[in-house]
Amino acid sequence: MILPIYLYGQPILRKKTKDISPDYPDLKILLDNMFETMYKADGVGLAAPQIGREDRILVIDLSPYAKDDPSFMGYKKVFINARIIERDGEEANVEEGCLSVPGIHENVPRKNRIRIQYLDENLHPRDEVYEGFRARVIQHEYDHLEGIVFVDHLLGIRKQMIRSKLNKIIKGEVNCSYKVKAVSKK
Ligand code: NI
């Protein structure tokens, strides 16, 4: 089922998510819905708060970037109850966008390497290191689990320049090809 994506300004995007319990009802359905919603919106990552849930879950599928790197084809992953426990390596500034912040693309500084502990879709514990683009996408989605949106990383002047666009998103004045849920509709 395709779900509406919550837009910037929605309080759920500012909440710190909670771990799910092993007996979480209909986990498979939730994960399927997250992927379906993400694909419909042409995203490569989605976090549960973006569909209005406080669950500590994020999903990614880097297949759309397979033209840049063939190893991204079918690179589909689920991260449940995730915790990034280390970030290191070089810091790079790379342009990002977000399904919850349509129409805004800005460079965001992030570390090149992370170590993350999580449960996979079968609730098996994992402890892995990711680098480069994988680490970037995971960090972007992980931010959502902590109530952080990528524009929060922008410094004063850049932030001021997008302020009016953000205000439009808050008012629901967006042009999206996918279903959204804004704070207020005009
Ligand atoms: Ni995002």
mmCIF file of C-alpha atoms and ligand atoms in Angstrom:
data_model
loop_
_atom_site.group_PDB
_atom_site.id
_atom_site.type_symbol
_atom_site.label_atom_id
_atom_site.label_comp_id
_atom_site.label_asym_id
_atom_site.label_seq_id
_atom_site.Cartn_x
_atom_site.Cartn_y
_atom_site.Cartn_z
ATOM 1 C CA MET A 1 0.000 0.000 0.000
ATOM 2 C CA ILE A 2 1.269 3.426 -0.914
ATOM 3 C CA LEU A 3 1.193 5.783 2.055
ATOM 4 C CA PRO A 4 1.340 9.588 2.091
ATOM 5 C CA ILE A 5 4.750 11.045 2.876
ATOM 6 C CA TYR A 6 4.804 13.488 5.782
ATOM 7 C CA LEU A 7 6.267 16.823 4.833
ATOM 8 C CA TYR A 8 8.654 19.189 6.592
ATOM 9 C CA GLY A 9 6.810 20.875 9.453
ATOM 10 C CA GLN A 10 5.025 17.729 10.571
ATOM 11 C CA PRO A 11 5.771 17.183 14.288
ATOM 12 C CA ILE A 12 6.450 13.454 13.753
ATOM 13 C CA LEU A 13 9.591 14.383 11.793
ATOM 14 C CA ARG A 14 10.960 15.992 14.969
ATOM 15 C CA LYS A 15 10.415 13.037 17.267
ATOM 16 C CA LYS A 16 13.088 10.609 18.329
ATOM 17 C CA THR A 17 11.894 7.161 17.275
ATOM 18 C CA LYS A 18 11.422 4.159 19.541
ATOM 19 C CA ASP A 19 12.793 0.639 19.178
ATOM 20 C CA ILE A 20 10.244 -1.901 18.031
ATOM 21 C CA SER A 21 9.689 -5.144 19.958
ATOM 22 C CA PRO A 22 10.261 -8.569 18.354
ATOM 23 C CA ASP A 23 6.514 -9.253 18.369
ATOM 24 C CA TYR A 24 5.722 -6.060 16.447
ATOM 25 C CA PRO A 25 2.480 -6.772 14.588
ATOM 26 C CA ASP A 26 2.543 -6.905 10.784
ATOM 27 C CA LEU A 27 6.192 -5.921 10.442
ATOM 28 C CA LYS A 28 6.381 -7.482 6.974
ATOM 29 C CA ILE A 29 3.405 -5.411 5.800
ATOM 30 C CA LEU A 30 4.924 -2.226 7.202
ATOM 31 C CA LEU A 31 8.235 -2.891 5.429
ATOM 32 C CA ASP A 32 6.466 -3.700 2.151
ATOM 33 C CA ASN A 33 4.482 -0.468 2.454
ATOM 34 C CA MET A 34 7.637 1.525 3.134
ATOM 35 C CA PHE A 35 9.355 0.146 0.024
ATOM 36 C CA GLU A 36 6.267 0.616 -2.132
ATOM 37 C CA THR A 37 5.857 4.208 -0.927
ATOM 38 C CA MET A 38 9.538 4.940 -1.509
ATOM 39 C CA TYR A 39 9.542 3.451 -5.031
ATOM 40 C CA LYS A 40 6.414 5.369 -5.998
ATOM 41 C CA ALA A 41 8.150 8.606 -4.956
ATOM 42 C CA ASP A 42 11.434 7.686 -6.720
ATOM 43 C CA GLY A 43 13.358 7.757 -3.454
ATOM 44 C CA VAL A 44 16.366 5.657 -2.470
ATOM 45 C CA GLY A 45 15.684 5.769 1.260
ATOM 46 C CA LEU A 46 12.758 6.152 3.622
ATOM 47 C CA ALA A 47 12.449 6.305 7.402
ATOM 48 C CA ALA A 48 9.333 5.391 9.380
ATOM 49 C CA PRO A 49 8.649 8.965 10.630
ATOM 50 C CA GLN A 50 8.196 9.966 6.977
ATOM 51 C CA ILE A 51 5.075 7.817 6.885
ATOM 52 C CA GLY A 52 3.964 9.093 10.272
ATOM 53 C CA ARG A 53 5.337 6.370 12.527
ATOM 54 C CA GLU A 54 7.557 6.591 15.565
ATOM 55 C CA ASP A 55 9.263 3.258 14.824
ATOM 56 C CA ARG A 56 13.032 3.035 14.639
ATOM 57 C CA ILE A 57 13.095 1.643 11.098
ATOM 58 C CA LEU A 58 14.674 2.786 7.859
ATOM 59 C CA VAL A 59 14.844 1.204 4.429
ATOM 60 C CA ILE A 60 17.059 1.859 1.424
ATOM 61 C CA ASP A 61 17.286 0.660 -2.161
ATOM 62 C CA LEU A 62 20.127 2.127 -4.164
ATOM 63 C CA SER A 63 19.157 0.495 -7.482
ATOM 64 C CA PRO A 64 18.378 3.848 -9.192
ATOM 65 C CA TYR A 65 22.103 4.675 -8.863
ATOM 66 C CA ALA A 66 23.235 1.456 -10.552
ATOM 67 C CA LYS A 67 24.185 3.466 -13.626
ATOM 68 C CA ASP A 68 26.898 5.154 -11.523
ATOM 69 C CA ASP A 69 27.942 1.963 -9.744
ATOM 70 C CA PRO A 70 26.653 -1.482 -10.827
ATOM 71 C CA SER A 71 27.019 -2.808 -7.267
ATOM 72 C CA PHE A 72 23.983 -0.675 -6.321
ATOM 73 C CA MET A 73 21.681 -2.807 -8.493
ATOM 74 C CA GLY A 74 19.273 -4.592 -6.163
ATOM 75 C CA TYR A 75 21.018 -3.077 -3.136
ATOM 76 C CA LYS A 76 17.958 -3.215 -0.894
ATOM 77 C CA LYS A 77 18.227 -3.186 2.886
ATOM 78 C CA VAL A 78 16.179 -2.851 6.045
ATOM 79 C CA PHE A 79 17.597 -1.381 9.264
ATOM 80 C CA ILE A 80 15.519 -1.965 12.402
ATOM 81 C CA ASN A 81 16.349 -0.516 15.843
ATOM 82 C CA ALA A 82 19.468 0.932 14.241
ATOM 83 C CA ARG A 83 22.288 2.594 16.175
ATOM 84 C CA ILE A 84 25.234 4.263 14.488
ATOM 85 C CA ILE A 85 28.049 3.645 16.945
ATOM 86 C CA GLU A 86 30.982 5.144 15.013
ATOM 87 C CA ARG A 87 31.449 7.742 12.310
ATOM 88 C CA ASP A 88 34.866 8.441 10.865
ATOM 89 C CA GLY A 89 36.897 8.988 7.728
ATOM 90 C CA GLU A 90 36.921 12.076 5.575
ATOM 91 C CA GLU A 91 34.086 14.540 5.660
ATOM 92 C CA ALA A 92 32.542 15.215 2.266
ATOM 93 C CA ASN A 93 29.992 17.788 1.127
ATOM 94 C CA VAL A 94 27.508 16.178 -1.253
ATOM 95 C CA GLU A 95 24.128 17.312 -2.517
ATOM 96 C CA GLU A 96 21.110 15.682 -0.903
ATOM 97 C CA GLY A 97 17.367 15.869 -1.222
ATOM 98 C CA CYS A 98 14.533 14.410 0.830
ATOM 99 C CA LEU A 99 11.032 13.178 0.002
ATOM 100 C CA SER A 100 9.781 15.150 3.009
ATOM 101 C CA VAL A 101 11.419 18.355 1.741
ATOM 102 C CA PRO A 102 10.441 18.438 -1.952
ATOM 103 C CA GLY A 103 12.181 20.869 -4.276
ATOM 104 C CA ILE A 104 15.188 21.532 -2.054
ATOM 105 C CA HIS A 105 18.648 20.144 -2.794
ATOM 106 C CA GLU A 106 21.632 21.235 -0.755
ATOM 107 C CA ASN A 107 25.145 20.076 0.032
ATOM 108 C CA VAL A 108 25.416 18.344 3.380
ATOM 109 C CA PRO A 109 28.673 17.526 5.164
ATOM 110 C CA ARG A 110 28.909 13.922 6.356
ATOM 111 C CA LYS A 111 31.600 11.489 7.420
ATOM 112 C CA ASN A 112 32.601 8.895 4.846
ATOM 113 C CA ARG A 113 32.386 5.827 7.076
ATOM 114 C CA ILE A 114 29.971 4.545 9.699
ATOM 115 C CA ARG A 115 29.590 1.496 11.885
ATOM 116 C CA ILE A 116 25.982 0.584 12.552
ATOM 117 C CA GLN A 117 24.270 -2.052 14.685
ATOM 118 C CA TYR A 118 20.743 -3.063 13.745
ATOM 119 C CA LEU A 119 18.303 -5.891 13.133
ATOM 120 C CA ASP A 120 17.663 -6.958 9.567
ATOM 121 C CA GLU A 121 14.219 -7.769 8.139
ATOM 122 C CA ASN A 122 14.386 -11.206 9.800
ATOM 123 C CA LEU A 123 15.282 -9.521 13.102
ATOM 124 C CA HIS A 124 18.804 -10.949 12.981
ATOM 125 C CA PRO A 125 21.340 -8.702 14.703
ATOM 126 C CA ARG A 126 23.984 -7.133 12.443
ATOM 127 C CA ASP A 127 27.063 -5.055 13.083
ATOM 128 C CA GLU A 128 28.430 -3.578 9.877
ATOM 129 C CA VAL A 129 30.609 -0.863 8.408
ATOM 130 C CA TYR A 130 29.484 1.208 5.421
ATOM 131 C CA GLU A 131 31.377 3.706 3.339
ATOM 132 C CA GLY A 132 30.838 6.333 0.686
ATOM 133 C CA PHE A 133 27.403 6.727 -0.860
ATOM 134 C CA ARG A 134 25.959 3.852 1.183
ATOM 135 C CA ALA A 135 27.102 5.536 4.397
ATOM 136 C CA ARG A 136 25.651 8.846 3.225
ATOM 137 C CA VAL A 137 22.185 7.494 2.451
ATOM 138 C CA ILE A 138 22.077 5.557 5.717
ATOM 139 C CA GLN A 139 23.131 8.646 7.685
ATOM 140 C CA HIS A 140 20.470 10.753 5.982
ATOM 141 C CA GLU A 141 17.744 8.239 6.867
ATOM 142 C CA TYR A 142 19.213 7.667 10.320
ATOM 143 C CA ASP A 143 18.884 11.385 10.992
ATOM 144 C CA HIS A 144 15.124 10.980 10.508
ATOM 145 C CA LEU A 145 15.120 8.403 13.318
ATOM 146 C CA GLU A 146 16.655 11.072 15.554
ATOM 147 C CA GLY A 147 14.206 13.806 14.578
ATOM 148 C CA ILE A 148 16.717 15.509 12.287
ATOM 149 C CA VAL A 149 16.036 16.682 8.713
ATOM 150 C CA PHE A 150 18.921 17.258 6.284
ATOM 151 C CA VAL A 151 18.329 21.009 6.069
ATOM 152 C CA ASP A 152 19.176 21.196 9.791
ATOM 153 C CA HIS A 153 22.806 20.669 8.789
ATOM 154 C CA LEU A 154 22.901 23.854 6.704
ATOM 155 C CA LEU A 155 24.665 26.855 8.064
ATOM 156 C CA GLY A 156 23.023 30.240 8.613
ATOM 157 C CA ILE A 157 23.198 31.827 5.198
ATOM 158 C CA ARG A 158 22.161 28.712 3.230
ATOM 159 C CA LYS A 159 19.377 28.085 5.696
ATOM 160 C CA GLN A 160 18.100 31.637 5.305
ATOM 161 C CA MET A 161 18.102 31.258 1.539
ATOM 162 C CA ILE A 162 15.749 28.274 1.685
ATOM 163 C CA ARG A 163 13.567 29.654 4.482
ATOM 164 C CA SER A 164 10.757 30.789 2.198
ATOM 165 C CA LYS A 165 10.738 27.447 0.372
ATOM 166 C CA LEU A 166 10.494 25.651 3.710
ATOM 167 C CA ASN A 167 7.600 27.890 4.717
ATOM 168 C CA LYS A 168 5.798 26.937 1.516
ATOM 169 C CA ILE A 169 6.268 23.248 2.279
ATOM 170 C CA ILE A 170 4.869 23.831 5.766
ATOM 171 C CA LYS A 171 1.823 25.460 4.158
ATOM 172 C CA GLY A 172 1.416 22.508 1.808
ATOM 173 C CA GLU A 173 2.255 24.601 -1.249
ATOM 174 C CA VAL A 174 4.176 21.871 -3.021
ATOM 175 C CA ASN A 175 4.072 20.233 -6.382
ATOM 176 C CA CYS A 176 4.747 16.547 -5.851
ATOM 177 C CA SER A 177 4.214 13.529 -8.052
ATOM 178 C CA TYR A 178 3.529 11.469 -4.914
ATOM 179 C CA LYS A 179 0.979 11.588 -2.093
ATOM 180 C CA VAL A 180 1.965 13.892 0.742
ATOM 181 C CA LYS A 181 0.698 15.017 4.109
ATOM 182 C CA ALA A 182 1.445 18.627 4.929
ATOM 183 C CA VAL A 183 0.816 20.385 8.233
ATOM 184 C CA SER A 184 -1.740 22.643 6.687
ATOM 185 C CA LYS A 185 -3.403 22.691 3.314
ATOM 186 C CA LYS A 186 -4.110 26.000 1.699
HETATM 187 NI NI NI B 1 14.925 12.384 4.048
#
